[in-house]
mmCIF file of C-alpha atoms in Angstrom:
data_model
loop_
_atom_site.group_PDB
_atom_site.id
_atom_site.type_symbol
_atom_site.label_atom_id
_atom_site.label_comp_id
_atom_site.label_asym_id
_atom_site.label_seq_id
_atom_site.Cartn_x
_atom_site.Cartn_y
_atom_site.Cartn_z
ATOM 1 C CA MET A 3 -31.787 -17.763 -27.551
ATOM 2 C CA ALA A 4 -34.754 -17.756 -29.907
ATOM 3 C CA ARG A 5 -35.555 -17.318 -33.595
ATOM 4 C CA ARG A 6 -38.792 -17.687 -35.501
ATOM 5 C CA PHE A 7 -39.707 -17.603 -39.177
ATOM 6 C CA GLY A 8 -43.332 -16.551 -39.397
ATOM 7 C CA HIS A 9 -45.263 -19.016 -37.255
ATOM 8 C CA VAL A 10 -42.363 -21.476 -37.071
ATOM 9 C CA ARG A 11 -40.240 -21.297 -33.909
ATOM 10 C CA ALA A 12 -36.977 -22.655 -35.327
ATOM 11 C CA VAL A 13 -34.941 -22.000 -32.165
ATOM 12 C CA ARG A 14 -36.451 -21.491 -28.732
ATOM 13 C CA GLY A 15 -35.091 -21.374 -25.217
ATOM 14 C CA ILE A 16 -31.578 -22.573 -26.081
ATOM 15 C CA ASP A 17 -28.913 -21.594 -23.566
ATOM 16 C CA PHE A 18 -25.472 -23.200 -23.259
ATOM 17 C CA ALA A 19 -21.822 -22.378 -22.581
ATOM 18 C CA LEU A 20 -18.615 -24.023 -23.757
ATOM 19 C CA GLN A 21 -14.996 -23.642 -22.694
ATOM 20 C CA ARG A 22 -11.918 -23.502 -24.903
ATOM 21 C CA GLY A 23 -11.258 -26.959 -26.302
ATOM 22 C CA ASP A 24 -14.832 -28.189 -25.863
ATOM 23 C CA ALA A 25 -16.579 -29.883 -28.780
ATOM 24 C CA LEU A 26 -20.387 -29.896 -28.803
ATOM 25 C CA ALA A 27 -22.136 -32.427 -31.066
ATOM 26 C CA ILE A 28 -25.764 -31.545 -31.776
ATOM 27 C CA PHE A 29 -28.084 -34.334 -32.921
ATOM 28 C CA GLY A 30 -31.696 -34.020 -33.984
ATOM 29 C CA PRO A 31 -34.210 -34.847 -36.701
ATOM 30 C CA ASN A 32 -34.688 -32.803 -39.859
ATOM 31 C CA GLY A 33 -36.474 -29.546 -39.120
ATOM 32 C CA ALA A 34 -35.275 -29.379 -35.500
ATOM 33 C CA GLY A 35 -33.640 -25.983 -36.062
ATOM 34 C CA LYS A 36 -30.027 -27.145 -35.930
ATOM 35 C CA THR A 37 -28.850 -25.252 -39.015
ATOM 36 C CA THR A 38 -30.671 -22.105 -37.875
ATOM 37 C CA LEU A 39 -28.829 -22.327 -34.560
ATOM 38 C CA LEU A 40 -25.475 -22.623 -36.344
ATOM 39 C CA ARG A 41 -26.302 -19.624 -38.526
ATOM 40 C CA ILE A 42 -27.037 -17.578 -35.397
ATOM 41 C CA LEU A 43 -23.763 -18.668 -33.799
ATOM 42 C CA ALA A 44 -21.884 -17.713 -36.976
ATOM 43 C CA GLY A 45 -23.497 -14.276 -37.042
ATOM 44 C CA LEU A 46 -25.147 -14.964 -40.403
ATOM 45 C CA ILE A 47 -28.636 -14.272 -39.034
ATOM 46 C CA ALA A 48 -29.772 -12.464 -35.910
ATOM 47 C CA ALA A 49 -31.574 -14.073 -32.998
ATOM 48 C CA ASP A 50 -34.962 -12.623 -32.054
ATOM 49 C CA ALA A 51 -33.928 -12.938 -28.411
ATOM 50 C CA GLY A 52 -30.684 -13.729 -26.623
ATOM 51 C CA GLU A 53 -27.053 -13.151 -27.487
ATOM 52 C CA VAL A 54 -23.880 -14.982 -28.494
ATOM 53 C CA ARG A 55 -20.558 -14.319 -26.753
ATOM 54 C CA LEU A 56 -17.131 -15.610 -27.693
ATOM 55 C CA SER A 57 -14.481 -15.334 -24.948
ATOM 56 C CA GLY A 58 -16.797 -12.852 -23.258
ATOM 57 C CA GLU A 59 -17.047 -10.633 -26.337
ATOM 58 C CA LEU A 60 -20.551 -9.979 -27.662
ATOM 59 C CA LEU A 61 -20.964 -11.192 -31.236
ATOM 60 C CA ARG A 62 -22.202 -8.394 -33.463
ATOM 61 C CA ARG A 63 -23.741 -9.556 -36.725
ATOM 62 C CA GLY A 64 -21.832 -8.210 -39.707
ATOM 63 C CA ASP A 65 -18.809 -7.075 -37.677
ATOM 64 C CA GLU A 66 -15.873 -7.626 -40.032
ATOM 65 C CA SER A 67 -13.356 -7.462 -37.179
ATOM 66 C CA GLN A 68 -14.824 -10.684 -35.754
ATOM 67 C CA ARG A 69 -14.733 -12.653 -39.020
ATOM 68 C CA ARG A 70 -11.340 -14.227 -38.336
ATOM 69 C CA ARG A 71 -12.577 -15.810 -35.114
ATOM 70 C CA PHE A 72 -14.985 -18.166 -36.928
ATOM 71 C CA GLY A 73 -14.610 -21.029 -39.366
ATOM 72 C CA VAL A 74 -17.691 -22.522 -41.041
ATOM 73 C CA ILE A 75 -18.065 -25.814 -42.913
ATOM 74 C CA SER A 76 -21.498 -26.430 -44.424
ATOM 75 C CA HIS A 77 -23.120 -27.979 -47.489
ATOM 76 C CA ALA A 78 -22.046 -24.916 -49.500
ATOM 77 C CA SER A 79 -18.318 -25.078 -50.231
ATOM 78 C CA MET A 80 -17.987 -21.284 -50.687
ATOM 79 C CA LEU A 81 -15.342 -22.006 -53.321
ATOM 80 C CA TYR A 82 -15.001 -20.542 -56.824
ATOM 81 C CA ASP A 83 -14.946 -23.148 -59.600
ATOM 82 C CA GLY A 84 -12.794 -21.055 -61.927
ATOM 83 C CA LEU A 85 -10.035 -20.495 -59.386
ATOM 84 C CA THR A 86 -7.378 -23.077 -58.547
ATOM 85 C CA ALA A 87 -7.205 -24.620 -55.076
ATOM 86 C CA ALA A 88 -4.357 -22.281 -54.136
ATOM 87 C CA GLU A 89 -6.103 -19.221 -55.611
ATOM 88 C CA ASN A 90 -9.267 -19.985 -53.633
ATOM 89 C CA LEU A 91 -7.327 -20.132 -50.380
ATOM 90 C CA GLU A 92 -5.292 -17.035 -51.203
ATOM 91 C CA PHE A 93 -8.522 -15.150 -51.918
ATOM 92 C CA TYR A 94 -9.876 -16.023 -48.462
ATOM 93 C CA GLY A 95 -6.492 -15.363 -46.891
ATOM 94 C CA ARG A 96 -6.653 -11.789 -48.170
ATOM 95 C CA LEU A 97 -10.191 -11.414 -46.830
ATOM 96 C CA TYR A 98 -8.953 -12.513 -43.414
ATOM 97 C CA GLY A 99 -5.967 -10.182 -43.599
ATOM 98 C CA LEU A 100 -3.360 -12.925 -43.268
ATOM 99 C CA PRO A 101 0.199 -11.600 -43.564
ATOM 100 C CA ASN A 102 1.524 -14.250 -46.005
ATOM 101 C CA VAL A 103 -1.362 -15.741 -47.926
ATOM 102 C CA ALA A 104 0.783 -17.920 -50.213
ATOM 103 C CA ALA A 105 2.493 -19.646 -47.274
ATOM 104 C CA ALA A 106 -0.801 -20.031 -45.388
ATOM 105 C CA SER A 107 -2.370 -21.553 -48.510
ATOM 106 C CA ARG A 108 0.446 -24.082 -48.894
ATOM 107 C CA ARG A 109 0.216 -25.148 -45.245
ATOM 108 C CA ALA A 110 -3.567 -25.532 -45.460
ATOM 109 C CA LEU A 111 -3.339 -27.668 -48.614
ATOM 110 C CA GLU A 112 -0.674 -29.892 -47.049
ATOM 111 C CA ARG A 113 -2.847 -30.485 -43.974
ATOM 112 C CA VAL A 114 -5.645 -31.932 -46.093
ATOM 113 C CA GLY A 115 -3.408 -33.780 -48.554
ATOM 114 C CA LEU A 116 -4.085 -31.559 -51.570
ATOM 115 C CA GLU A 117 -0.662 -30.019 -52.113
ATOM 116 C CA ALA A 118 -0.356 -31.863 -55.449
ATOM 117 C CA ARG A 119 -3.620 -30.272 -56.636
ATOM 118 C CA ALA A 120 -2.712 -26.679 -55.751
ATOM 119 C CA ASP A 121 -2.931 -25.597 -59.407
ATOM 120 C CA SER A 122 -6.117 -27.541 -60.230
ATOM 121 C CA PRO A 123 -9.290 -25.487 -60.730
ATOM 122 C CA ALA A 124 -11.866 -26.243 -58.043
ATOM 123 C CA GLY A 125 -14.431 -26.965 -60.757
ATOM 124 C CA THR A 126 -12.436 -29.996 -61.917
ATOM 125 C CA MET A 127 -12.216 -31.641 -58.498
ATOM 126 C CA SER A 128 -14.200 -34.600 -57.178
ATOM 127 C CA ARG A 129 -16.731 -34.181 -54.361
ATOM 128 C CA GLY A 130 -14.248 -35.591 -51.853
ATOM 129 C CA MET A 131 -11.462 -33.260 -52.970
ATOM 130 C CA LEU A 132 -13.782 -30.275 -52.850
ATOM 131 C CA GLN A 133 -14.731 -31.128 -49.283
ATOM 132 C CA ARG A 134 -11.074 -31.366 -48.327
ATOM 133 C CA LEU A 135 -10.512 -27.958 -49.931
ATOM 134 C CA THR A 136 -13.521 -26.644 -48.010
ATOM 135 C CA ILE A 137 -11.913 -27.868 -44.780
ATOM 136 C CA ALA A 138 -8.689 -26.078 -45.732
ATOM 137 C CA ARG A 139 -10.649 -22.893 -46.483
ATOM 138 C CA ALA A 140 -12.503 -22.991 -43.147
ATOM 139 C CA LEU A 141 -9.345 -23.584 -41.078
ATOM 140 C CA LEU A 142 -6.987 -21.389 -43.103
ATOM 141 C CA HIS A 143 -7.075 -18.517 -40.598
ATOM 142 C CA GLU A 144 -6.837 -20.706 -37.456
ATOM 143 C CA PRO A 145 -10.263 -19.712 -36.056
ATOM 144 C CA ASP A 146 -11.159 -19.834 -32.359
ATOM 145 C CA LEU A 147 -14.601 -21.355 -33.053
ATOM 146 C CA VAL A 148 -15.382 -23.867 -35.813
ATOM 147 C CA LEU A 149 -19.003 -24.526 -36.807
ATOM 148 C CA LEU A 150 -19.834 -27.592 -38.895
ATOM 149 C CA ASP A 151 -23.170 -28.486 -40.498
ATOM 150 C CA GLU A 152 -23.329 -32.172 -41.529
ATOM 151 C CA PRO A 153 -19.678 -32.108 -42.652
ATOM 152 C CA PHE A 154 -19.350 -35.868 -43.249
ATOM 153 C CA THR A 155 -22.239 -36.070 -45.742
ATOM 154 C CA GLY A 156 -21.082 -37.380 -49.124
ATOM 155 C CA LEU A 157 -17.409 -37.664 -48.189
ATOM 156 C CA ASP A 158 -15.163 -40.361 -49.546
ATOM 157 C CA GLN A 159 -12.934 -42.226 -47.093
ATOM 158 C CA ALA A 160 -9.921 -39.971 -47.676
ATOM 159 C CA ALA A 161 -11.928 -36.783 -47.156
ATOM 160 C CA ALA A 162 -13.639 -38.149 -44.028
ATOM 161 C CA ALA A 163 -10.273 -39.177 -42.594
ATOM 162 C CA ALA A 164 -8.828 -35.728 -43.358
ATOM 163 C CA LEU A 165 -11.770 -34.068 -41.625
ATOM 164 C CA ARG A 166 -11.488 -36.269 -38.516
ATOM 165 C CA GLU A 167 -7.753 -35.557 -38.343
ATOM 166 C CA GLN A 168 -8.302 -31.806 -38.551
ATOM 167 C CA LEU A 169 -11.073 -31.857 -35.944
ATOM 168 C CA MET A 170 -8.900 -33.796 -33.516
ATOM 169 C CA ARG A 171 -6.118 -31.283 -34.165
ATOM 170 C CA LEU A 172 -8.520 -28.478 -33.244
ATOM 171 C CA ARG A 173 -9.265 -30.194 -29.939
ATOM 172 C CA SER A 174 -5.571 -30.635 -29.184
ATOM 173 C CA GLU A 175 -5.097 -26.904 -29.836
ATOM 174 C CA ARG A 176 -7.973 -26.115 -27.456
ATOM 175 C CA ARG A 177 -10.170 -24.567 -30.119
ATOM 176 C CA THR A 178 -13.929 -24.788 -29.683
ATOM 177 C CA VAL A 179 -16.094 -26.836 -32.062
ATOM 178 C CA VAL A 180 -19.864 -27.015 -32.590
ATOM 179 C CA LEU A 181 -20.870 -29.878 -34.872
ATOM 180 C CA VAL A 182 -24.318 -30.699 -36.269
ATOM 181 C CA THR A 183 -24.576 -34.237 -37.607
ATOM 182 C CA HIS A 184 -26.957 -37.165 -38.046
ATOM 183 C CA ASN A 185 -24.087 -39.602 -37.579
ATOM 184 C CA LEU A 186 -23.929 -40.512 -33.890
ATOM 185 C CA ASP A 187 -20.673 -42.423 -34.206
ATOM 186 C CA GLU A 188 -18.849 -39.606 -36.012
ATOM 187 C CA GLY A 189 -20.209 -36.953 -33.663
ATOM 188 C CA LEU A 190 -19.473 -38.822 -30.461
ATOM 189 C CA GLU A 191 -15.913 -39.610 -31.564
ATOM 190 C CA LEU A 192 -15.128 -35.900 -31.288
ATOM 191 C CA ALA A 193 -17.615 -34.673 -28.690
ATOM 192 C CA THR A 194 -16.873 -33.561 -25.159
ATOM 193 C CA HIS A 195 -20.489 -32.319 -24.904
ATOM 194 C CA VAL A 196 -23.698 -33.567 -26.504
ATOM 195 C CA ALA A 197 -27.053 -31.940 -27.237
ATOM 196 C CA ILE A 198 -30.264 -33.367 -28.689
ATOM 197 C CA GLN A 199 -32.421 -30.735 -30.396
ATOM 198 C CA VAL A 200 -36.109 -31.329 -31.078
ATOM 199 C CA ALA A 201 -38.612 -28.740 -32.374
ATOM 200 C CA GLY A 202 -36.214 -25.883 -31.716
ATOM 201 C CA ARG A 203 -35.322 -26.868 -28.127
ATOM 202 C CA PHE A 204 -32.459 -28.721 -26.496
ATOM 203 C CA VAL A 205 -34.152 -31.650 -24.751
ATOM 204 C CA GLU A 206 -30.722 -32.726 -23.518
ATOM 205 C CA CYS A 207 -27.444 -30.811 -23.298
ATOM 206 C CA GLY A 208 -24.356 -31.417 -21.187
ATOM 207 C CA PRO A 209 -20.986 -33.143 -20.927
ATOM 208 C CA ARG A 210 -20.844 -36.431 -22.770
ATOM 209 C CA HIS A 211 -21.544 -39.450 -20.610
ATOM 210 C CA GLY A 212 -22.255 -42.907 -21.940
ATOM 211 C CA ASP A 213 -21.433 -44.768 -25.134
ATOM 212 C CA ALA A 214 -23.024 -44.592 -28.573
ATOM 213 C CA ALA A 215 -25.587 -47.280 -27.693
ATOM 214 C CA SER A 216 -26.879 -45.287 -24.714
ATOM 215 C CA TYR A 217 -27.159 -42.150 -26.831
ATOM 216 C CA ARG A 218 -29.112 -44.035 -29.495
ATOM 217 C CA VAL A 219 -31.641 -45.006 -26.829
ATOM 218 C CA ARG A 220 -31.880 -41.450 -25.474
ATOM 219 C CA TYR A 221 -32.159 -40.040 -29.007
ATOM 220 C CA ALA A 222 -34.976 -42.451 -29.858
ATOM 221 C CA GLU A 223 -36.806 -41.542 -26.656
ATOM 222 C CA ALA A 224 -36.403 -37.795 -27.302
ATOM 223 C CA THR A 225 -37.492 -37.913 -30.929
ATOM 224 C CA GLY A 226 -40.032 -40.716 -30.748
ATOM 225 C CA GLY A 227 -38.003 -42.570 -33.346
#
């Protein structure tokens, strides 16, 4: 897989496969191309070379029929400030074609501990509450593949705990997770597989082996840090 922006090769020569229930944590310095890789996997941008397959099915960018198979958590909440928490989730539930959006919304809010704030406008919520609502929005439709870009950044303790709980639930349900993070401890807690990305390439990628200390050494060696 490859993608360039002008003279910058943001992603180059990346090739990997995951099974149902695997969780890949991708570590790397700023500018390594991690977010670009996630955007390719999500079908938000096209690769210049290579392809993405989910359960053997070729991902086609812009294919609405494949939208329900992905959940994305990034720095952008993709929430509407003027809508309540429940209204935000019901809006996305209709986009995903869920049969009972009100019930799905209630379940999603309960999972992240926001059922008491169902009628609160998103624009009045704290950063931690918004991130919990973002988690609910991303997992509302029970996606097969969940993509996360630095999801723990700026979270309060309650929101971070809610996110960890939901990610562990995804693993127990054998859903596949790809997580980009700078936090080795948070990433390794979930990971079954680990990759280190530098200058667009995976300099290491495979099943997790070793503790956090050993990965800190390997990360420092790979990045020169």
